[in-house]
Structure formats: structure tokens, C-alpha cells
């Protein structure tokens, strides 16, 4: 296959660059005319330079390079997200496999699902008020989990319900044990749906952490944004918005790649097993040679 | 005591009001080691029938017994070769067979599992495709995996639901020969569902027509008293072969064509079913892609 390099350059670089250029242009014009309070692109750059060009410099808890802030937020997101998956996946499996469970809990889930992170966070603070120094962290993790697990729960449930009867019949004829049935049939069959849920949950986690940081003043991209608003340094608000967008976009892309390669992920254990078996077989051969 | 026995078995789908029996008053006995073929119209209820023997479905009335015990659930003692293959798409050819082998022979050491799987995969000539996923296989290859999986389970009864339905005539013939060889070797009890009367006669000890549904029931069984091993070419010229063939087709096109239930208003509107029987030129089929197959062809040329 021959790649059309010119076309790829146009689509991947030139057109987006033109679009970004246009937006910056309109912005510059707006900041000079209709919206005088909007910092101009040039001012944003001048004021943000320090944070972007030295992204990992630590000058104080709420005065760090943007890379450090992003890292702080990401760490929280990953913990909260892991919690969301840990709770959401089994819940989704039960929801998908039990009609009774669905009848009992689906209404509750439907009511809890649209609750805003801003509403969960205070409850989290109350719940974890006993923990002396990390109440706010636990409350934040709780909030991320409560908000971000729903796509995982629902997609997993849909995936489990969509498993063709044929596969379940195979499990029945082979008399697979419940555990084997789960890991040999249900999980692999539902995996593509689960990963769609995982991707959406990650996006939500990122959305939630920014809100929580703004509410709590925890150091991170959101906390920085709120602090700079309070200190009237408006260009940094834009810097934060752009950072949040870029990070969210990158996370989504990463998960899309994972999602598209679910089948290969499933193959990994088999590949490893095969590799180990080959090594093992060779060793045995060597041993038997040594003996004879 | 018969080995496998169905007594007055009826089965229908749907809720109370709209319910009509798909199968009505089925009686069948199969002796140990017997090879029985059931031929019938598409949609008559063949899959329903074999699913009840497998234990995947429960009859509404009547009982299905194996070795005198009522069948209540599926189990690996009755391996089922599914009509739609039912391979697990995330497992390779080898792994699909291996899963069944591991499950049926948990006491074996791993090397024995692997060797056993290998053997049956080779039997259906799929060793070169061992690491392929079902989505990368042709329909016929999938069917062969499914047959290999069933055979590898070494069941008390092998249930095959149109196992060769999706195959071209050549591959079909090859696998028929293979099934015959395997049966000759282990004399397993086999129930074969097929839409090909010739296939039934070639393979079975007894061939039984299933009438059209709804309310399908088994017609008179015909014993296939042709000497084994049967050569598909020679058999074609035997008068007895033609007689059996005639008997079955006459039933299916005659009494077996009508629904077993009294005609009700809803059923009058139904089109008469089309028999799902394929006349095939038997002479064109002796072509084995398996062991020594090429030689046969060359010799013929
Ligand atoms: N799960 C089901 N629910 C409702 N009706 C069903 C169900 N399964 C089968 N049927 C009906 O029962 C009848 C028999 O179906 P079955 O699959 O047993 O036919 P078959 O003889 O195997 O057909 P074919 O040769 O096409 O495979 C059909 O009319 C079908 O519509
Ligand atoms: Mg069928």
C-alpha cells in the first residue's frame, strides 16, 4: 500500500493548524474589541510562559509548573478511576446477569447516575471526616468513583446481556464451573462493551477531578485555575482550560487505542503462556539430554 | 433397557395462548453403539429435538432418558455438535478444542490434554490453522472445529445437528467418510440430524424421518441394512439403497409433509413447506482431502 503523504500532511497538520490559527485570530480580534476583559492570546502566552516552559518546577504548593499540576490531578484521577472500575465492573456483571438484581437496583442507579460531583463531594467529606489528614483526598476519590463508575456499570451490564445464547450453551454442555464460566465465557464475550465503559469512565473521572479541585482548593489543574481566578490572574484560567482539554483528549485517545485492541489484550495471557511453555519445553529437553 | 429413550415427548415455544407444539408425541429408542440419523424439513424442530436430548431444553411432556436416568441438564457425556458451530470467537482453533478436553478430562496431566487436542485437530485436518480465530476460518473449517470438539470429548452419545450442513459437496463427502471411520473405530452411540437423506443412509444404522411442523413427529424408521464399510460409489447402485431412499422420501413428501396437528385457522395461511432435500450426484464425491485423498484423485484421472 502506498501512503499519500501529501494528503496525510494536509489532513493531519495543515488543516488543523489553519483552524487553530483562525480561532486564535478571532480571539485576538475579540479581545481587542468586543470583549476587553478577555486576555489576548499574546498576553496569555507571556503570562503562562513560565508555567509551560518550566512545567516541572516547584515554587510552592499552589505555584507549580503546569506539568506538576497535571501530574497531581492525574494521580488522583487514576486512583479514583481504579476505584470506579473495581466497583463498577462487578456491579455491571451482576446487573447484567440477574433480572432480580436489575429490578431491585436499576431505579436507584438511574437516580444516582445524574447526580453532580459537586453534590457527592460534601457527602464524602462527611463520610471520611474521621480520617484526620486525608479527608479531602478520600472524599475526592469517593466522588470520582461515585460519578465515573456508571458508564462502566451500564456498558458491562449491556455487554453481559448481549452474550449470545450459543456461548452460554457451550458453557452448559461443557459443565463449566461458575468461575470458569465467568472467566472463559462471560468476561471475554463482554470485554468490548466493558472497554467502551472504561473509556467513558476515564473521561468522566477527569471531568470530576477538575470540579473537585476547584471546590476543595486541592493542588492540581483545577485548584490552580480557581486560585488564579481568585488572584485575578485571568490568563492562567485559559492556560488551565487548554491543559484540561489536551489531557482529556490524550486520555480518550489512549483508551480508544486500548479499546480497539481488546482482542490482542485477550491474547496476551495465551502468548505469554505459549512463550513460557516453549521455554519450559526447551529446558526439559536440556534436562533430558543432560540425564542421557 | 434401551440406552437412549424418548417417551411421548412434546415441546412447544411461546406463551400459553399462542403456544403450539413444535414437536408432538416423539418416541425414539437408540441402542448403545447405534448410529441413528433423523432427516426432516427445515424448521420442523430437529434442533429442538436434539437440544432436548442434550438437556439444553426440557420437554413439556414426556421424558428423555439416558441409561435409564431422566436427563435434566446438559453434560459432557452427551457432546453436541451445534448447528451454528458455537465456537468461542476469542479462542483459537486449538484452544476451542482444548477447553472441551480440559473440561471433560480434568484428571489428565497437561501434556495429555495437549496431545489429545492435537490428535483431533489433525483428524479434521486443521493443524495448519491451529492458531487461527474462528473469524479467520471458512464456514466449513468452523464446522470441522466444531465436529473435532465434539469427538474429542469422547462422549457416551455424540449428538450432531446438521454438522455438515454448510459444507460444499466435496468437503462434505470427506467428512462423512471421516465420521464413518471414527464410528467404525469406537462404535459410539450417535444421533445425527441431517437434511440429506443420502448422508443419513450412508452413515446410519437406522434412518428416521421427522414430519413437517408444527406438531412434527417421527415417521416410521427404516433400518439401513447395507453392509459396512459402505462405499459411497458402490452403494449408489445397490437396489436396497434406492429402496430406503424411496421409502424416506415418499414419507416426507406424503404423510410427513402435513403438519401433525389438526389444521387451525392460523395454520391454513401457511405455505406448504419446501422439502429440504438435495439430490446429489454421488459419483462425483469420492474425493478425500484427507489421508491419501490426492492419490485417489490422481488415480481417477
Ligand atoms: N427459542 C424459540 N422460541 C420460539 N420459537 C422457536 C424457538 N426455537 C425454535 N422455534 C421454532 O420452532 C420450530 C422448530 O425450530 P428448530 O430450530 O428446532 O427447527 P430445525 O428443524 O432445526 O430447522 P433447521 O433445519 O432450519 O435447522 C421453528 O418453527 C422455530 O420457529
Ligand atoms: Mg436446526
Coordinates of C-alpha atoms and ligand atoms in Angstrom, one line a residue:
Chain A
X1 CA 0.0 0.0 0.0
X2 CA 1.2 3.5 -0.8
X3 CA 0.5 6.3 1.6
X4 CA -0.5 9.6 0.2
X5 CA 2.0 11.6 2.3
X6 CA 0.8 14.9 0.9
X7 CA -2.8 14.2 1.8
X8 CA -1.9 12.9 5.2
X9 CA 0.1 16.1 5.9
X10 CA -2.8 18.2 4.8
X11 CA -5.3 16.3 6.9
X12 CA -3.2 15.8 10.0
X13 CA -1.3 19.1 10.2
X14 CA -2.2 21.8 7.7
X15 CA -5.9 21.9 8.2
X16 CA -5.9 21.7 12.0
X17 CA -3.2 24.4 12.0
X18 CA -5.3 26.6 9.9
X19 CA -8.3 26.0 12.2
X20 CA -6.3 26.8 15.3
X21 CA -4.8 29.9 13.6
X22 CA -8.3 31.1 12.8
X23 CA -9.5 30.6 16.3
X24 CA -6.5 32.5 17.7
X25 CA -7.1 35.3 15.2
X26 CA -10.7 35.7 16.0
X27 CA -9.8 35.6 19.7
X28 CA -7.2 38.3 19.3
X29 CA -9.7 40.5 17.5
X30 CA -12.4 39.9 20.1
X31 CA -10.0 40.7 23.0
X32 CA -9.2 44.0 21.3
X33 CA -12.8 44.9 20.6
X34 CA -16.0 43.2 21.9
X35 CA -14.5 41.5 25.0
X36 CA -11.9 43.7 26.5
X37 CA -11.7 41.6 29.6
X38 CA -10.7 38.5 27.6
X39 CA -6.9 38.3 27.7
X40 CA -5.4 38.4 24.3
X41 CA -3.5 35.3 23.0
X42 CA -0.2 37.1 23.3
X43 CA -0.8 38.1 26.9
X44 CA -1.8 34.6 27.8
X45 CA 1.4 33.3 26.3
X46 CA 3.5 35.9 28.1
X47 CA 1.9 35.3 31.4
X48 CA 1.9 31.5 31.1
X49 CA 5.4 31.1 29.6
X50 CA 7.0 30.3 33.0
X51 CA 4.5 27.6 33.8
X52 CA 4.7 26.0 30.3
X53 CA 8.4 26.2 29.7
X54 CA 9.3 25.0 33.2
X55 CA 6.5 22.6 33.6
X56 CA 8.1 20.7 36.5
X57 CA 9.3 23.5 38.7
X58 CA 8.0 23.6 42.2
X59 CA 7.8 27.1 43.7
X60 CA 5.1 26.5 46.4
X61 CA 2.1 24.3 46.8
X62 CA -0.1 26.5 44.6
X63 CA 2.6 27.8 42.4
X64 CA 4.0 24.9 40.4
X65 CA 4.7 24.2 36.7
X66 CA 1.7 23.1 34.7
X67 CA 3.2 19.6 34.3
X68 CA 3.4 19.1 38.0
X69 CA -0.2 20.3 38.5
X70 CA -1.3 17.9 35.7
X71 CA 0.6 15.1 37.4
X72 CA -1.1 15.8 40.7
X73 CA -4.6 15.7 39.1
X74 CA -3.7 12.6 37.1
X75 CA -2.6 10.8 40.2
X76 CA -5.9 11.4 41.9
X77 CA -7.8 10.5 38.7
X78 CA -6.0 7.2 38.3
X79 CA -6.8 6.2 41.9
X80 CA -10.4 7.3 41.7
X81 CA -10.8 5.7 38.3
X82 CA -9.3 2.4 39.6
X83 CA -11.9 2.5 42.4
X84 CA -14.7 3.2 39.9
X85 CA -13.7 0.2 37.8
X86 CA -13.2 -2.0 40.8
X87 CA -16.7 -1.3 42.0
X88 CA -18.3 -0.7 38.6
X89 CA -17.2 -3.9 36.8
X90 CA -18.6 -6.5 39.2
X91 CA -21.8 -4.4 39.7
X92 CA -22.2 -4.4 36.0
X93 CA -21.8 -8.1 35.8
X94 CA -24.4 -8.7 38.5
X95 CA -26.7 -6.2 36.9
X96 CA -26.3 -7.9 33.5
X97 CA -26.8 -11.4 34.7
X98 CA -29.6 -11.1 37.3
X99 CA -33.0 -10.0 36.4
X100 CA -34.0 -9.7 40.0
X101 CA -31.0 -7.5 40.8
X102 CA -31.9 -5.3 37.8
X103 CA -35.5 -5.0 39.0
X104 CA -34.3 -4.1 42.5
X105 CA -31.5 -1.7 41.9
X106 CA -31.8 -0.3 38.4
X107 CA -34.2 2.5 39.5
X108 CA -31.7 3.5 42.2
X109 CA -28.8 3.5 39.7
X110 CA -30.9 5.7 37.4
X111 CA -31.4 8.2 40.1
X112 CA -27.8 8.2 41.4
X113 CA -26.3 8.4 37.9
X114 CA -27.1 12.1 37.1
X115 CA -26.0 13.4 40.5
X116 CA -23.3 16.0 40.1
X117 CA -19.8 15.6 41.6
X118 CA -20.4 18.8 43.4
X119 CA -23.2 17.1 45.3
X120 CA -21.2 14.0 46.2
X121 CA -18.1 15.8 47.5
X122 CA -19.6 17.2 50.7
X123 CA -21.1 13.8 51.5
X124 CA -17.6 12.4 51.0
X125 CA -16.2 14.9 53.4
X126 CA -18.7 14.0 56.0
X127 CA -18.2 10.2 55.5
X128 CA -14.4 10.5 55.8
X129 CA -14.3 13.2 58.4
X130 CA -12.7 10.6 60.8
X131 CA -9.6 10.4 58.7
X132 CA -7.5 13.2 60.1
X133 CA -5.2 14.4 57.3
X134 CA -6.6 12.9 54.2
X135 CA -10.3 13.5 54.5
X136 CA -10.3 15.6 51.3
X137 CA -8.4 13.0 49.3
X138 CA -10.7 10.2 50.4
X139 CA -13.7 12.4 49.7
X140 CA -12.3 13.2 46.2
X141 CA -11.7 9.5 45.4
X142 CA -15.2 8.7 46.7
X143 CA -16.7 11.4 44.4
X144 CA -14.8 10.2 41.4
X145 CA -15.9 6.7 41.9
X146 CA -19.5 7.6 42.5
X147 CA -19.6 9.7 39.4
X148 CA -17.4 7.8 37.0
X149 CA -18.5 4.2 37.5
X150 CA -21.8 4.5 35.8
X151 CA -20.7 4.1 32.2
X152 CA -18.7 1.0 33.3
X153 CA -21.7 -0.4 35.2
X154 CA -24.1 0.1 32.4
X155 CA -21.9 -0.9 29.5
X156 CA -20.7 -4.0 31.3
X157 CA -24.4 -4.9 32.0
X158 CA -25.3 -4.4 28.4
X159 CA -22.3 -6.5 27.3
X160 CA -23.3 -9.4 29.6
X161 CA -26.9 -9.3 28.4
X162 CA -25.7 -9.3 24.8
X163 CA -23.8 -12.5 25.1
X164 CA -25.2 -14.9 22.5
X165 CA -27.1 -17.9 23.9
X166 CA -24.7 -20.1 21.9
X167 CA -21.8 -19.3 24.1
X168 CA -23.8 -20.0 27.2
X169 CA -25.0 -23.3 25.7
X170 CA -21.3 -24.3 25.2
X171 CA -20.7 -23.5 28.9
X172 CA -23.7 -25.6 29.8
X173 CA -22.7 -28.6 27.7
X174 CA -19.2 -28.5 29.0
X175 CA -20.5 -28.0 32.5
X176 CA -18.1 -25.2 33.2
X177 CA -17.9 -24.2 36.9
X178 CA -19.2 -20.7 37.7
X179 CA -15.7 -19.3 38.0
X180 CA -14.6 -20.9 34.7
X181 CA -17.9 -19.7 33.1
X182 CA -17.1 -16.2 34.2
X183 CA -13.6 -16.0 33.1
X184 CA -13.7 -18.3 30.0
X185 CA -17.1 -17.1 28.6
X186 CA -18.7 -14.1 30.2
X187 CA -15.7 -11.8 30.6
X188 CA -14.2 -12.4 27.1
X189 CA -17.6 -12.0 25.5
X190 CA -18.4 -8.8 27.3
X191 CA -14.9 -7.3 27.1
X192 CA -15.5 -5.0 24.1
X193 CA -18.5 -3.4 25.9
X194 CA -16.6 -3.2 29.1
X195 CA -13.8 -1.3 27.5
X196 CA -16.2 1.2 26.0
X197 CA -17.4 1.8 29.5
X198 CA -13.9 2.1 30.8
X199 CA -13.1 4.8 28.2
X200 CA -16.2 6.8 29.1
X201 CA -15.5 6.4 32.8
X202 CA -12.0 7.7 32.4
X203 CA -13.3 10.9 30.7
X204 CA -15.8 11.4 33.5
X205 CA -13.1 10.9 36.1
X206 CA -11.1 13.7 34.6
X207 CA -14.1 15.9 34.4
X208 CA -14.8 15.2 38.1
X209 CA -11.3 15.8 39.5
X210 CA -11.2 19.3 38.0
X211 CA -14.5 20.2 39.6
X212 CA -13.4 18.7 42.9
X213 CA -10.1 20.6 42.9
X214 CA -11.9 23.8 42.3
X215 CA -14.3 23.1 45.1
X216 CA -11.6 22.0 47.6
X217 CA -8.6 24.0 46.5
X218 CA -6.6 20.9 46.3
X219 CA -3.4 21.5 44.3
X220 CA -3.9 20.4 40.7
X221 CA -5.0 21.9 37.4
X222 CA -8.5 22.7 38.8
X223 CA -7.2 24.0 42.0
X224 CA -4.7 26.2 40.2
X225 CA -7.4 27.5 37.9
X226 CA -9.6 28.5 40.9
X227 CA -6.7 30.1 42.8
X228 CA -5.7 32.2 39.8
X229 CA -9.3 33.3 39.3
X230 CA -9.3 34.4 43.0
X231 CA -6.0 36.2 42.5
X232 CA -7.3 37.9 39.3
X233 CA -4.7 36.4 37.1
X234 CA -7.1 35.6 34.2
X235 CA -4.6 34.4 31.5
X236 CA -3.9 31.4 33.7
X237 CA -7.6 30.4 33.6
X238 CA -7.2 30.0 29.8
X239 CA -3.9 28.1 30.3
X240 CA -5.7 25.7 32.6
X241 CA -8.7 25.2 30.3
X242 CA -6.3 24.4 27.4
X243 CA -4.4 21.9 29.6
X244 CA -7.6 20.2 30.8
X245 CA -8.8 19.9 27.3
X246 CA -5.5 18.5 25.9
X247 CA -5.1 16.0 28.8
X248 CA -8.7 14.8 28.4
X249 CA -8.2 14.4 24.7
X250 CA -5.0 12.4 25.2
X251 CA -6.6 10.2 27.8
X252 CA -9.5 9.5 25.5
X253 CA -7.2 8.7 22.6
X254 CA -5.1 6.3 24.7
X255 CA -8.2 4.5 25.8
X256 CA -9.5 4.3 22.2
X257 CA -6.3 2.6 21.2
X258 CA -6.7 0.1 24.1
X259 CA -10.4 -0.4 23.2
X260 CA -9.6 -1.1 19.6
X261 CA -7.1 -3.7 20.6
X262 CA -9.1 -5.5 23.1
X263 CA -8.7 -8.8 21.2
X264 CA -4.9 -8.5 21.4
X265 CA -5.2 -7.8 25.1
X266 CA -7.1 -11.1 25.4
X267 CA -4.3 -12.8 23.5
X268 CA -1.6 -11.6 25.9
X269 CA -2.1 -14.4 28.5
X270 CA -2.1 -17.0 25.8
X271 CA 1.0 -15.5 24.2
X272 CA 2.8 -15.4 27.5
X273 CA 1.7 -18.9 28.3
X274 CA 2.9 -20.2 24.9
X275 CA 6.2 -18.4 25.4
X276 CA 6.7 -19.9 28.8
X277 CA 5.7 -23.3 27.6
X278 CA 8.3 -23.1 24.8
X279 CA 11.0 -22.1 27.3
X280 CA 9.9 -24.8 29.7
X281 CA 9.9 -27.4 26.9
X282 CA 13.4 -26.5 25.9
X283 CA 14.6 -26.7 29.5
X284 CA 13.1 -30.1 29.8
X285 CA 14.8 -31.2 26.7
X286 CA 18.1 -29.9 28.1
X287 CA 17.5 -31.8 31.3
X288 CA 16.7 -35.0 29.5
X289 CA 19.8 -34.5 27.4
X290 CA 21.8 -34.0 30.5
X291 CA 20.4 -37.1 32.0
X292 CA 21.1 -39.3 29.0
Chain B
X1 CA -33.3 -51.4 28.8
X2 CA -32.7 -49.1 25.8
X3 CA -29.6 -46.8 26.1
X4 CA -31.3 -43.6 25.0
X5 CA -35.1 -43.3 25.2
X6 CA -37.6 -40.6 24.4
X7 CA -41.1 -41.3 25.5
X8 CA -44.1 -39.3 24.4
X9 CA -42.0 -36.2 24.2
X10 CA -43.8 -32.9 23.2
X11 CA -42.3 -29.5 23.1
X12 CA -43.6 -26.0 22.2
X13 CA -42.5 -22.4 22.3
X14 CA -44.3 -19.3 23.3
X15 CA -46.8 -18.4 26.0
X16 CA -49.9 -20.3 26.9
X17 CA -52.3 -18.8 24.3
X18 CA -50.1 -18.6 21.2
X19 CA -48.5 -22.0 22.1
X20 CA -48.4 -24.7 19.5
X21 CA -46.4 -27.9 19.9
X22 CA -43.4 -27.8 17.6
X23 CA -42.8 -31.5 18.4
X24 CA -45.6 -33.7 19.2
X25 CA -45.5 -37.2 20.8
X26 CA -42.0 -38.2 19.9
X27 CA -41.0 -41.7 20.7
X28 CA -37.5 -42.9 20.0
X29 CA -35.2 -45.6 21.3
X30 CA -31.5 -45.8 20.5
X31 CA -29.4 -48.8 21.4
X32 CA -25.8 -48.5 22.7
X33 CA -23.4 -48.1 19.8
X34 CA -26.2 -47.5 17.3
X35 CA -25.9 -44.7 14.7
X36 CA -29.3 -43.1 14.1
X37 CA -30.0 -40.4 11.6
X38 CA -33.0 -38.1 11.7
X39 CA -34.0 -36.3 8.5
X40 CA -36.6 -33.7 8.2
X41 CA -37.9 -30.4 6.9
X42 CA -36.2 -27.1 7.8
X43 CA -38.0 -25.6 10.7
X44 CA -39.7 -28.9 11.7
X45 CA -38.0 -29.0 15.1
X46 CA -34.8 -31.0 14.6
X47 CA -32.7 -28.7 16.6
X48 CA -35.4 -28.6 19.3
X49 CA -35.4 -32.4 19.4
X50 CA -31.6 -32.8 19.7
X51 CA -31.5 -29.9 22.3
X52 CA -33.8 -31.9 24.5
X53 CA -31.5 -35.0 24.2
X54 CA -28.6 -32.7 25.1
X55 CA -30.5 -31.4 28.0
X56 CA -30.4 -27.8 26.9
X57 CA -34.2 -27.8 26.7
X58 CA -36.8 -29.6 28.9
X59 CA -39.7 -31.4 27.2
X60 CA -43.2 -30.1 28.1
X61 CA -44.5 -33.6 28.3
X62 CA -42.8 -37.0 28.3
X63 CA -39.3 -38.0 29.3
X64 CA -35.8 -38.3 27.8
X65 CA -33.8 -41.0 29.5
X66 CA -30.1 -42.0 29.1
X67 CA -29.1 -45.3 30.7
X68 CA -32.5 -45.3 32.5
X69 CA -31.9 -41.9 34.2
X70 CA -34.0 -38.9 33.2
X71 CA -32.0 -36.2 31.5
X72 CA -32.4 -32.9 33.4
X73 CA -29.4 -30.9 32.4
X74 CA -26.7 -30.8 29.8
X75 CA -23.4 -32.6 30.4
X76 CA -20.3 -33.6 28.6
X77 CA -21.4 -37.2 28.4
X78 CA -23.7 -36.0 25.5
X79 CA -21.4 -34.0 23.3
X80 CA -23.4 -31.7 21.0
X81 CA -22.1 -30.5 17.6
X82 CA -24.1 -27.3 17.3
X83 CA -25.7 -26.4 14.0
X84 CA -24.2 -23.0 14.2
X85 CA -20.8 -24.2 15.3
X86 CA -20.9 -22.2 18.6
X87 CA -17.2 -21.7 18.7
X88 CA -15.9 -19.1 21.1
X89 CA -14.6 -16.3 18.9
X90 CA -11.8 -15.2 21.3
X91 CA -10.2 -18.7 21.3
X92 CA -8.1 -20.2 18.6
X93 CA -9.0 -23.5 16.9
X94 CA -6.7 -25.3 19.3
X95 CA -8.0 -23.5 22.4
X96 CA -11.6 -24.2 21.4
X97 CA -11.0 -27.9 21.3
X98 CA -8.6 -27.8 24.3
X99 CA -11.2 -26.1 26.5
X100 CA -13.6 -29.0 26.0
X101 CA -10.8 -31.6 26.5
X102 CA -9.7 -30.0 29.8
X103 CA -13.2 -29.8 31.0
X104 CA -14.1 -33.4 30.2
X105 CA -10.8 -35.0 31.4
X106 CA -9.9 -32.9 34.4
X107 CA -7.8 -35.7 35.8
X108 CA -5.4 -35.9 32.9
X109 CA -2.0 -34.2 33.0
X110 CA -1.5 -31.2 30.8
X111 CA 0.7 -32.9 28.1
X112 CA -2.1 -35.4 27.6
X113 CA -4.6 -32.6 27.1
X114 CA -2.4 -31.1 24.5
X115 CA -1.7 -34.3 22.7
X116 CA -5.4 -35.3 22.7
X117 CA -6.4 -31.9 21.3
X118 CA -3.6 -32.1 18.7
X119 CA -4.9 -35.5 17.6
X120 CA -8.4 -34.5 17.0
X121 CA -7.4 -31.2 15.4
X122 CA -5.3 -33.2 13.0
X123 CA -8.1 -35.6 12.3
X124 CA -10.2 -32.9 10.8
X125 CA -7.1 -31.6 9.0
X126 CA -7.0 -28.2 10.8
X127 CA -3.4 -28.4 12.2
X128 CA -2.2 -25.7 9.9
X129 CA -5.0 -23.4 11.2
X130 CA -4.3 -24.2 14.9
X131 CA -3.7 -20.6 16.0
X132 CA -6.4 -19.0 13.8
X133 CA -9.5 -17.5 15.4
X134 CA -13.0 -18.7 14.2
X135 CA -13.5 -15.4 12.4
X136 CA -10.5 -16.2 10.2
X137 CA -11.9 -19.6 9.2
X138 CA -14.2 -20.5 6.4
X139 CA -17.6 -21.9 7.2
X140 CA -16.5 -25.4 6.5
X141 CA -13.4 -25.1 8.7
X142 CA -15.5 -23.8 11.6
X143 CA -17.8 -26.8 11.2
X144 CA -14.8 -29.1 11.3
X145 CA -13.6 -27.5 14.5
X146 CA -17.0 -28.0 16.0
X147 CA -17.0 -31.7 14.9
X148 CA -13.5 -32.1 16.3
X149 CA -14.5 -30.6 19.6
X150 CA -17.5 -33.0 19.9
X151 CA -15.4 -36.0 19.0
X152 CA -12.6 -35.0 21.3
X153 CA -15.0 -35.1 24.3
X154 CA -15.3 -38.9 23.8
X155 CA -18.9 -38.7 24.9
X156 CA -21.3 -41.6 25.6
X157 CA -23.6 -40.2 22.9
X158 CA -22.5 -37.9 20.1
X159 CA -25.2 -35.6 19.1
X160 CA -24.7 -33.9 15.7
X161 CA -27.1 -31.2 14.5
X162 CA -26.6 -30.9 10.7
X163 CA -22.8 -31.0 11.3
X164 CA -22.0 -30.9 7.6
X165 CA -24.8 -28.5 6.5
X166 CA -22.6 -25.6 5.5
X167 CA -20.1 -27.6 3.6
X168 CA -19.6 -28.0 -0.2
X169 CA -20.2 -31.4 -1.6
X170 CA -16.5 -32.4 -1.7
X171 CA -15.6 -31.4 1.9
X172 CA -18.9 -32.9 3.0
X173 CA -18.1 -36.2 1.5
X174 CA -14.7 -36.2 3.1
X175 CA -16.1 -35.5 6.5
X176 CA -18.8 -38.1 6.0
X177 CA -16.1 -40.7 5.4
X178 CA -14.2 -39.4 8.4
X179 CA -17.3 -39.7 10.6
X180 CA -17.9 -43.2 9.3
X181 CA -14.3 -44.2 10.0
X182 CA -14.4 -42.8 13.5
X183 CA -17.7 -44.6 14.2
X184 CA -16.3 -47.9 12.9
X185 CA -13.4 -47.5 15.3
X186 CA -15.2 -46.6 18.5
X187 CA -18.8 -47.7 17.8
X188 CA -20.1 -44.7 19.7
X189 CA -23.8 -44.0 20.0
X190 CA -24.6 -41.3 17.5
X191 CA -27.7 -39.3 16.8
X192 CA -27.2 -37.4 13.6
X193 CA -29.6 -34.7 12.4
X194 CA -29.3 -34.1 8.7
X195 CA -31.3 -32.7 5.8
X196 CA -29.5 -35.0 3.3
X197 CA -31.2 -38.4 3.0
X198 CA -28.2 -39.9 1.2
X199 CA -25.9 -38.8 4.0
X200 CA -28.2 -40.5 6.5
X201 CA -28.3 -43.7 4.6
X202 CA -24.5 -43.7 4.1
X203 CA -23.7 -43.3 7.8
X204 CA -26.6 -44.6 9.9
X205 CA -27.9 -48.0 11.1
X206 CA -31.3 -46.6 11.2
X207 CA -32.8 -43.5 9.5
X208 CA -36.0 -41.9 10.8
X209 CA -37.9 -39.1 9.0
X210 CA -39.4 -36.2 11.0
X211 CA -42.6 -34.9 9.6
X212 CA -43.2 -31.2 8.9
X213 CA -44.3 -29.0 11.8
X214 CA -46.0 -27.7 13.8
X215 CA -46.6 -30.8 15.7
X216 CA -43.9 -32.7 14.0
X217 CA -43.5 -36.3 14.9
X218 CA -41.2 -39.1 13.9
X219 CA -42.2 -41.3 11.0
X220 CA -41.5 -45.0 10.5
X221 CA -37.9 -45.8 11.0
X222 CA -36.0 -47.6 8.2
X223 CA -33.2 -49.9 9.1
X224 CA -30.3 -49.4 6.8
X225 CA -29.2 -53.0 6.3
X226 CA -26.3 -52.2 3.9
X227 CA -23.0 -53.9 4.7
X228 CA -20.3 -51.7 6.2
X229 CA -17.9 -50.2 5.3
X230 CA -20.1 -48.5 2.8
X231 CA -18.6 -47.2 -0.3
X232 CA -20.4 -44.2 -1.5
X233 CA -19.9 -45.0 -5.1
X234 CA -20.9 -48.6 -4.9
X235 CA -23.8 -48.0 -2.6
X236 CA -25.4 -45.8 -5.2
X237 CA -26.1 -48.8 -7.4
X238 CA -27.5 -51.1 -4.8
X239 CA -31.2 -51.6 -5.2
X240 CA -31.6 -51.6 -1.4
X241 CA -30.1 -48.1 -1.2
X242 CA -32.7 -46.9 -3.7
X243 CA -35.4 -48.6 -1.8
X244 CA -34.5 -47.0 1.5
X245 CA -34.2 -43.6 -0.1
X246 CA -37.5 -44.0 -1.7
X247 CA -39.2 -45.0 1.5
X248 CA -38.0 -42.0 3.3
X249 CA -38.7 -39.5 0.6
X250 CA -42.1 -41.0 0.0
X251 CA -42.9 -40.5 3.7
X252 CA -41.6 -37.0 3.7
X253 CA -43.4 -35.9 0.6
X254 CA -46.5 -37.9 1.5
X255 CA -47.8 -38.3 5.1
X256 CA -44.9 -36.5 6.6
X257 CA -45.5 -33.3 4.6
X258 CA -48.6 -32.5 6.6
X259 CA -48.5 -30.9 10.0
X260 CA -49.1 -33.3 12.8
X261 CA -51.7 -31.0 14.3
X262 CA -55.3 -30.6 13.3
X263 CA -55.4 -27.6 11.0
X264 CA -56.4 -24.4 12.8
X265 CA -57.3 -21.1 11.3
X266 CA -53.8 -19.7 11.7
X267 CA -52.2 -22.5 10.0
X268 CA -54.2 -22.6 6.8
X269 CA -52.4 -19.5 5.7
X270 CA -49.1 -21.1 5.9
X271 CA -47.3 -22.0 2.7
X272 CA -46.6 -25.7 2.2
X273 CA -43.1 -26.3 3.4
X274 CA -40.4 -27.0 0.9
X275 CA -38.6 -30.2 1.4
X276 CA -35.0 -29.5 2.4
X277 CA -33.6 -32.5 0.4
X278 CA -30.8 -32.2 -2.0
X279 CA -30.4 -34.6 -4.8
X280 CA -26.7 -35.0 -5.4
X281 CA -24.6 -36.9 -7.8
X282 CA -23.0 -39.4 -5.6
X283 CA -20.3 -40.4 -8.1
X284 CA -18.8 -37.0 -8.1
X285 CA -18.0 -37.2 -4.4
X286 CA -15.2 -39.7 -3.8
X287 CA -12.5 -37.2 -3.3
X288 CA -10.8 -37.2 0.0
X289 CA -8.8 -34.2 1.0
X290 CA -7.7 -36.2 4.0
X291 CA -5.2 -39.0 4.1
X292 CA -4.3 -40.2 0.6
X293 CA -7.1 -38.2 -0.9
X294 CA -4.9 -36.7 -3.6
X295 CA -3.8 -40.1 -4.7
X296 CA -7.4 -41.2 -5.2
X297 CA -8.0 -38.2 -7.5
X298 CA -4.8 -38.8 -9.4
X299 CA -5.7 -42.5 -9.8
X300 CA -9.1 -41.5 -11.0
X301 CA -7.6 -39.1 -13.5
Ligands
LIG1 N1 -36.4 -20.2 21.1 C1 -37.5 -20.3 20.3 N2 -38.6 -19.6 20.5 C2 -39.7 -19.7 19.8 N3 -39.8 -20.5 18.7 C3 -38.7 -21.2 18.4 C4 -37.5 -21.2 19.2 N4 -36.6 -22.0 18.6 C5 -37.3 -22.6 17.6 N5 -38.5 -22.1 17.4 C6 -39.5 -22.6 16.4 O1 -39.6 -23.9 16.5 C7 -39.6 -24.5 15.2 C8 -38.5 -25.6 15.1 O2 -37.2 -24.9 15.2 P1 -35.9 -25.8 15.1 O3 -34.8 -24.8 15.2 O4 -36.0 -26.9 16.0 O5 -36.0 -26.3 13.5 P2 -35.0 -27.2 12.7 O6 -35.7 -28.4 12.3 O7 -33.7 -27.4 13.5 O8 -34.7 -26.3 11.4 P3 -33.4 -26.2 10.5 O9 -33.3 -27.4 9.7 O10 -33.7 -25.0 9.7 O11 -32.3 -26.0 11.4 C9 -39.5 -23.4 14.2 O12 -40.7 -23.1 13.7 C10 -39.0 -22.2 15.0 O13 -39.6 -21.0 14.6
LIG2 MG1 -31.9 -26.8 13.2

